[in-house]
CSV table of C-alpha atoms in Angstrom, one decimal:
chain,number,residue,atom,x,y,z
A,92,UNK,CA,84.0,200.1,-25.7
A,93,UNK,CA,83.3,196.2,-25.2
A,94,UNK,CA,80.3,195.3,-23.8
A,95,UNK,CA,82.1,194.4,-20.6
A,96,UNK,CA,84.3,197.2,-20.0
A,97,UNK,CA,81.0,198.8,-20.5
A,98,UNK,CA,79.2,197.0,-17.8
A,99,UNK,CA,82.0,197.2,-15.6
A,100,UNK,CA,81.7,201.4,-16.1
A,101,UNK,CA,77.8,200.7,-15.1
A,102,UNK,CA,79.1,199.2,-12.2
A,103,UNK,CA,81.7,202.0,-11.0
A,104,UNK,CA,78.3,204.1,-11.4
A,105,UNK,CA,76.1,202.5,-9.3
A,106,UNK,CA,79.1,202.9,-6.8
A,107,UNK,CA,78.9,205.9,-6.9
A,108,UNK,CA,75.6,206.3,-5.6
A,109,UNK,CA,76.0,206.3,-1.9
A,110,UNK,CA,73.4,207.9,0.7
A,111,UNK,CA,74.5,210.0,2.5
A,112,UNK,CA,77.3,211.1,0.6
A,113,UNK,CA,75.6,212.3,-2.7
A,114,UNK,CA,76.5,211.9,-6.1
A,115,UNK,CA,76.8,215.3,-7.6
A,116,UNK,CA,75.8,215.7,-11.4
A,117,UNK,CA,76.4,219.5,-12.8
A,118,UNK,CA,74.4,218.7,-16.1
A,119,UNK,CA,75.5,219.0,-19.4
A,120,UNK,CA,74.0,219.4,-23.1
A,121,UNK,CA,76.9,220.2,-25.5
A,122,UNK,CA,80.7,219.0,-26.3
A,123,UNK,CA,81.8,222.3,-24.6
A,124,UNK,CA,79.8,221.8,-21.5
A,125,UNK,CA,81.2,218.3,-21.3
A,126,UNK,CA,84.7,218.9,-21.7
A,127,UNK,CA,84.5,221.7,-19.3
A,128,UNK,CA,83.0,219.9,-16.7
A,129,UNK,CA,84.7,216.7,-17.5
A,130,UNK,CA,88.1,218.6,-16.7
A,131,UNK,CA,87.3,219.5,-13.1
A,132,UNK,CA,88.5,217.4,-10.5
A,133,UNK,CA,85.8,216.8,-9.0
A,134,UNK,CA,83.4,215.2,-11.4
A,135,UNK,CA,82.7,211.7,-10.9
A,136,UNK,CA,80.2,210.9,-14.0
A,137,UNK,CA,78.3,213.1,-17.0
A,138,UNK,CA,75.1,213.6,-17.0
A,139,UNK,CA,72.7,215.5,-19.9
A,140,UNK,CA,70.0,217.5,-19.3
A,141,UNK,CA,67.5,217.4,-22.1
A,142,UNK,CA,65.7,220.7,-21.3
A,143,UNK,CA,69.2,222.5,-21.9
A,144,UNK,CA,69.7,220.1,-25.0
A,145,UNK,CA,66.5,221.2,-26.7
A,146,UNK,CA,66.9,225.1,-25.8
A,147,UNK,CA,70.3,224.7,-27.4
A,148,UNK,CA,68.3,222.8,-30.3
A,149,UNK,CA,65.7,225.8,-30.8
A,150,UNK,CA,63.3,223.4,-29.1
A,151,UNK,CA,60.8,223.7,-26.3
A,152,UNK,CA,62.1,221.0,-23.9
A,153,UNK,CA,58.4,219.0,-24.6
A,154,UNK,CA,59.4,219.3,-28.6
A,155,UNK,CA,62.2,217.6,-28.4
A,156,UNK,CA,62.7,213.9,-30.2
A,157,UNK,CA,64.9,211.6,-30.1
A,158,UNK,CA,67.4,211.8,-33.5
A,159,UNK,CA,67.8,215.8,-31.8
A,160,UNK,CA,68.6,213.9,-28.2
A,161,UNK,CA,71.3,211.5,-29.8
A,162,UNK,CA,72.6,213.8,-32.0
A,163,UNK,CA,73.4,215.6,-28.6
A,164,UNK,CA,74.3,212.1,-26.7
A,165,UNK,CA,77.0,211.3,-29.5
A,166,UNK,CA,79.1,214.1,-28.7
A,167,UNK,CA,78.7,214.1,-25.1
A,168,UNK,CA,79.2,210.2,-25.2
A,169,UNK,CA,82.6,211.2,-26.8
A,170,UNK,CA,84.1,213.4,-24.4
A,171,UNK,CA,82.9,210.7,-21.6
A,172,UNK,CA,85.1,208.3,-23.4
A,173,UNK,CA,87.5,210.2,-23.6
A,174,UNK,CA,87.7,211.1,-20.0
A,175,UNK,CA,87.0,207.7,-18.7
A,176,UNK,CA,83.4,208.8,-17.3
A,177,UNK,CA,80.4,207.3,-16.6
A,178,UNK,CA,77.3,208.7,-18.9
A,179,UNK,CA,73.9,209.0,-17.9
A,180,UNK,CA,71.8,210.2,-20.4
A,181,UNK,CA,68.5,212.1,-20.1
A,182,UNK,CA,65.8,210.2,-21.7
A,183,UNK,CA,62.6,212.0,-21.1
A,184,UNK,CA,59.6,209.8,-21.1
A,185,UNK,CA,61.3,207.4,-23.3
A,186,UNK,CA,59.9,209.0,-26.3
A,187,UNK,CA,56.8,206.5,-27.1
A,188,UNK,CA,56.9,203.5,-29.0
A,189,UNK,CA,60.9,204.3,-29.5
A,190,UNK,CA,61.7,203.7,-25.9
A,191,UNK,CA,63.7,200.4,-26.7
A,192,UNK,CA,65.4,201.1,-29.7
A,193,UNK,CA,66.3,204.5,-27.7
A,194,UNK,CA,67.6,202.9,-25.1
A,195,UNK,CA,69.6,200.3,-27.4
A,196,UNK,CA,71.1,203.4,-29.2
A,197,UNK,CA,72.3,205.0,-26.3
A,198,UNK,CA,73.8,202.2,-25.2
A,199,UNK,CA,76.0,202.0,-28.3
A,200,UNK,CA,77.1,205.2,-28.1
A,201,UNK,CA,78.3,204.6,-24.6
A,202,UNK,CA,76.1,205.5,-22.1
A,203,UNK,CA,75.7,203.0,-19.2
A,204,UNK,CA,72.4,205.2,-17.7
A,205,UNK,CA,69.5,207.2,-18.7
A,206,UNK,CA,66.2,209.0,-16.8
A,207,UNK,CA,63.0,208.0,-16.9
A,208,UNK,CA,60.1,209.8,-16.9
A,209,UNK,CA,56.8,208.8,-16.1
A,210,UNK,CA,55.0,211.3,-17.6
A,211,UNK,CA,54.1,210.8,-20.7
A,212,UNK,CA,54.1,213.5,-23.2
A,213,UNK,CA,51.7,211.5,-25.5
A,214,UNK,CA,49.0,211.0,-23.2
A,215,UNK,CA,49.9,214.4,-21.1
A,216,UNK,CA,49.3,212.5,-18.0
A,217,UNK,CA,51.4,210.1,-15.6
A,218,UNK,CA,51.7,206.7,-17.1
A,219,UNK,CA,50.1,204.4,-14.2
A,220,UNK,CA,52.5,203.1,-12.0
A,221,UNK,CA,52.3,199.3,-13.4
A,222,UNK,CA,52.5,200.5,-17.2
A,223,UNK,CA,55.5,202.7,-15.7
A,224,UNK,CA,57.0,199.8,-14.1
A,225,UNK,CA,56.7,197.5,-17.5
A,226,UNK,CA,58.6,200.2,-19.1
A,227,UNK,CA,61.4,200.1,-17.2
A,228,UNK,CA,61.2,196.3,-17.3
A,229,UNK,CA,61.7,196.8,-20.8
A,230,UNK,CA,65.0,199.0,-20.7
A,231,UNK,CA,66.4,196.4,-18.5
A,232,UNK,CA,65.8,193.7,-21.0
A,233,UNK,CA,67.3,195.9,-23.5
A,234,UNK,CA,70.5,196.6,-21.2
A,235,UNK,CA,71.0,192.9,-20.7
A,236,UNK,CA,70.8,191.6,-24.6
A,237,UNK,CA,73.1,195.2,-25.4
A,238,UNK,CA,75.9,193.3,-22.7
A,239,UNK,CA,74.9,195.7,-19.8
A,240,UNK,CA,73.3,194.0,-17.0
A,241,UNK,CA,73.9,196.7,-14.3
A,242,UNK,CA,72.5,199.9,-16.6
A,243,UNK,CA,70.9,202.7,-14.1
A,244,UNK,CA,67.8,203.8,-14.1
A,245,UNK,CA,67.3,206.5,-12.6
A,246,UNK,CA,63.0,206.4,-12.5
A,247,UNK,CA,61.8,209.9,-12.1
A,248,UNK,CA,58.5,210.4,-11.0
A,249,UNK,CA,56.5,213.4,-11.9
A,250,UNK,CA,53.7,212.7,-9.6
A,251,UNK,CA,54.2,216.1,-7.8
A,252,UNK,CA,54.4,218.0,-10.8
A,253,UNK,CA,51.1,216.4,-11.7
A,254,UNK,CA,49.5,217.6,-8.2
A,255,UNK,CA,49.9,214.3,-6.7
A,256,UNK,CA,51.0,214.5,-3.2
A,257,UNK,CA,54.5,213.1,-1.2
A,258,UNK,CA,53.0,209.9,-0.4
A,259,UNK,CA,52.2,209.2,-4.0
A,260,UNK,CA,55.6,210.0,-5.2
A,261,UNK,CA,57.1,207.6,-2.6
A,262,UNK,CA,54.5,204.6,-3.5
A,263,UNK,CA,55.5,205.2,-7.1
A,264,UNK,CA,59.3,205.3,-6.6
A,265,UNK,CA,58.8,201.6,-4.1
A,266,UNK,CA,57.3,200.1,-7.1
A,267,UNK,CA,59.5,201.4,-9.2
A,268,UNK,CA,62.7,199.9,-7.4
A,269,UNK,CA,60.6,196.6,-7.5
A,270,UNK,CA,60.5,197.0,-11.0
A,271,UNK,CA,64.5,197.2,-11.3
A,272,UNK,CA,65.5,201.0,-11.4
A,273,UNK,CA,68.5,201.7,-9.1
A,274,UNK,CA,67.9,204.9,-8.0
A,275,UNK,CA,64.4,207.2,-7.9
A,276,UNK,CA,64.3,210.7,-9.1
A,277,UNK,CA,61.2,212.5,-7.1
A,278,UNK,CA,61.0,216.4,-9.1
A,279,UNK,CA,58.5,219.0,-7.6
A,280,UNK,CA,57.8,220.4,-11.3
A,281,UNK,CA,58.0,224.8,-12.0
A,282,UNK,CA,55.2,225.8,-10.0
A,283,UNK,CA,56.5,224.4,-6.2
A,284,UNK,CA,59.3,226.0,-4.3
A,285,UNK,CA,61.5,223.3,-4.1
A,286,UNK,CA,61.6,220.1,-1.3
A,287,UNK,CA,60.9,221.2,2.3
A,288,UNK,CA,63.6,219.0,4.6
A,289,UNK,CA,61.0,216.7,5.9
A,290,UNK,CA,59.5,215.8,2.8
A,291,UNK,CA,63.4,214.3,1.8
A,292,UNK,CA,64.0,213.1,4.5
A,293,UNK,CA,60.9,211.0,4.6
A,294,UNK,CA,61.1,210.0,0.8
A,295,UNK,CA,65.2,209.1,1.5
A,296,UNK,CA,64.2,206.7,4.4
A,297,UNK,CA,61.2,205.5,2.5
A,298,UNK,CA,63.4,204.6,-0.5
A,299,UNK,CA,66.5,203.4,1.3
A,300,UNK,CA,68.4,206.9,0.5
A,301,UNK,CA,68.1,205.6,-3.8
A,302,UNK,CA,66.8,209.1,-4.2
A,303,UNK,CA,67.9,211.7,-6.9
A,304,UNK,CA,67.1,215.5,-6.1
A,305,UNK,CA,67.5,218.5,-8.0
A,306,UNK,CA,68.9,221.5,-6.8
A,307,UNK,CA,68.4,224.5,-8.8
A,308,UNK,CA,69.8,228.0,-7.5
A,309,UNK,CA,69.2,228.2,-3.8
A,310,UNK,CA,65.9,226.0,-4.1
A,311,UNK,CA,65.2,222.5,-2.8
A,312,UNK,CA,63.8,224.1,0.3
A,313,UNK,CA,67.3,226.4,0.3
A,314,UNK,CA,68.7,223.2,1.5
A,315,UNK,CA,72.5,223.3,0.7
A,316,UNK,CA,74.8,220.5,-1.1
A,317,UNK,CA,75.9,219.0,2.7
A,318,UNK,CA,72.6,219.5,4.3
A,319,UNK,CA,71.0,217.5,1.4
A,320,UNK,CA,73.3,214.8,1.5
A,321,UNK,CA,72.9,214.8,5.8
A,322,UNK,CA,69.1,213.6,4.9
A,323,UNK,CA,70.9,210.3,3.2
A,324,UNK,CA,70.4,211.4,-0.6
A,325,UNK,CA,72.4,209.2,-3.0
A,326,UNK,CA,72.2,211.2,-6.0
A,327,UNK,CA,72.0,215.3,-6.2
A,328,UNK,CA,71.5,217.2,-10.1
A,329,UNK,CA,71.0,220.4,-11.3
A,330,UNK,CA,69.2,220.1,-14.1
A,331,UNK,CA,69.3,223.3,-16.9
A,332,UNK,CA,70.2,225.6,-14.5
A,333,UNK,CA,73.9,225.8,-15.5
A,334,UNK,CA,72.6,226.4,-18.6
A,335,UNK,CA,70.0,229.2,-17.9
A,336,UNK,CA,72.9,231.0,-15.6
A,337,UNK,CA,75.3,230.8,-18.3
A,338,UNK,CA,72.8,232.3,-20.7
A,339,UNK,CA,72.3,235.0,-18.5
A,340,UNK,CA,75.9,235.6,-18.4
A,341,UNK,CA,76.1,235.9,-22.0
A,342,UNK,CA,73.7,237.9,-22.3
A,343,UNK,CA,75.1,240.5,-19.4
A,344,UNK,CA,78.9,240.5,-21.1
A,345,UNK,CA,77.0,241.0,-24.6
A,346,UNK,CA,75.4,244.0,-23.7
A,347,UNK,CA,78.8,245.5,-21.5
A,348,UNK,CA,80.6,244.7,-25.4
A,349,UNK,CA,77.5,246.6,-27.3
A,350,UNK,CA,77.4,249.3,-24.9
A,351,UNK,CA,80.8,250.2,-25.6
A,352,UNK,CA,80.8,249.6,-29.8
């Protein structure tokens, strides 16, 4: 892909992004995954999910590094190609010191997108909003010497995982805007029960609806798809949890298969 059709695919994704009318992301993590999904008629882009990409790895979703996460990126990449479909790539916290030469690979293998984090496995804390911010500034700098001006970053804040409150998440994801990411990914973490309404609806008005949720089995507050997208989301994912049903699934017709041997 040439640099421009490349950036013109970056484009077409930021498009895609509309509050109010969500963009929704069923995540993948392996070529079958991505082809299946890819064939519906209803998906719009690709998106990985690098908690499912480790498990499928033998990794814990905090041991996996970067050769395992392009390794993973190259055949989803392909299968984006192939289907004419913007990739967006999760990228954890950027994995250290190899954050640009991450991003740069990624971006030759296709991708015109990638998460954020800014929690930083190294330090096991949140980076601090300004350090966060030159971070992103770098991936930008990257995307425009790699040919891709309009690359999306999708800035995820953990600040609520990290026992930060609301407020906190929405300062972070302002600056973080400023800094030059396109849309802001605001995640509870495992231990809260999802987003109660007001709290997206106030982080969506805060941010201009360039907010990414995730909606995992019935949580998110038990908000649905619609009701989400009615508090002016731009961006909706599900994270591993296709991944986690699927295993489940497996497991149940497994055992049906066993019982009868």
């Amino acid at each position: 892909m040439s640099s421009q059709s490349q950036n013109d695919t970056a484009k077409h994704f930021r498009t895609l992004h509309v509050p109010g009318k969500p963009l929704m992301l069923t995540n993948v993590w392996d070529a079958i995954t991505a082809n299946t999904i890819a064939s519906l008629p209803g998906t719009k882009a690709l998106a990985t999910a690098s908690f499912a990409i480790a498990a499928a790895a033998g990794l814990s979703d905090d041991d996996l590094d970067l050769d395992t996460n392009l390794r993973a990126v190259r055949i989803i990449a392909k299968v984006a190609a192939a289907h004419s479909l913007p990739l967006s790539v999760d990228f954890q916290d950027g994995f250290g010191a190899d954050l640009e030469d991450g991003v740069r690979a990624v971006i030759e293998l296709g991708a015109v997108g990638i998460n954020l984090e800014d929690f930083g496995r190294e330090t096991d804390g949140l980076y601090s909003t300004e350090a966060q911010c030159e971070r992103i500034r770098k991936v930008l700098a990257v995307a425009r010497e790699q040919g891709v001006p309009d690359f999306v970053v999708n800035a995820r804040t953990d600040a609520l995982f990290a026992g930060r409150d609301v407020d906190e998440a929405i300062q972070r994801g302002t600056a973080y805007l400023g800094a030059g990411a396109f849309n802001v990914f605001i995640w509870g973490g495992p231990t809260r029960q999802g987003w109660k309404r007001e709290e997206v609806r106030r982080a969506s008005e805060a941010l201009g609806g360039r907010l990414n949720v995730i909606l995992i089995r019935g949580k998110t507050g038990g908000l649905s798809v619609s009701e989400i997208g009615e508090l002016g989301v731009a961006r909706i994912s599900v994270g591993p949890a296709l991944m986690r049903w699927s295993a489940e699934r497996i497991g149940e017709e497994a055992e049906r298969i066993l019982e009868k041997a």
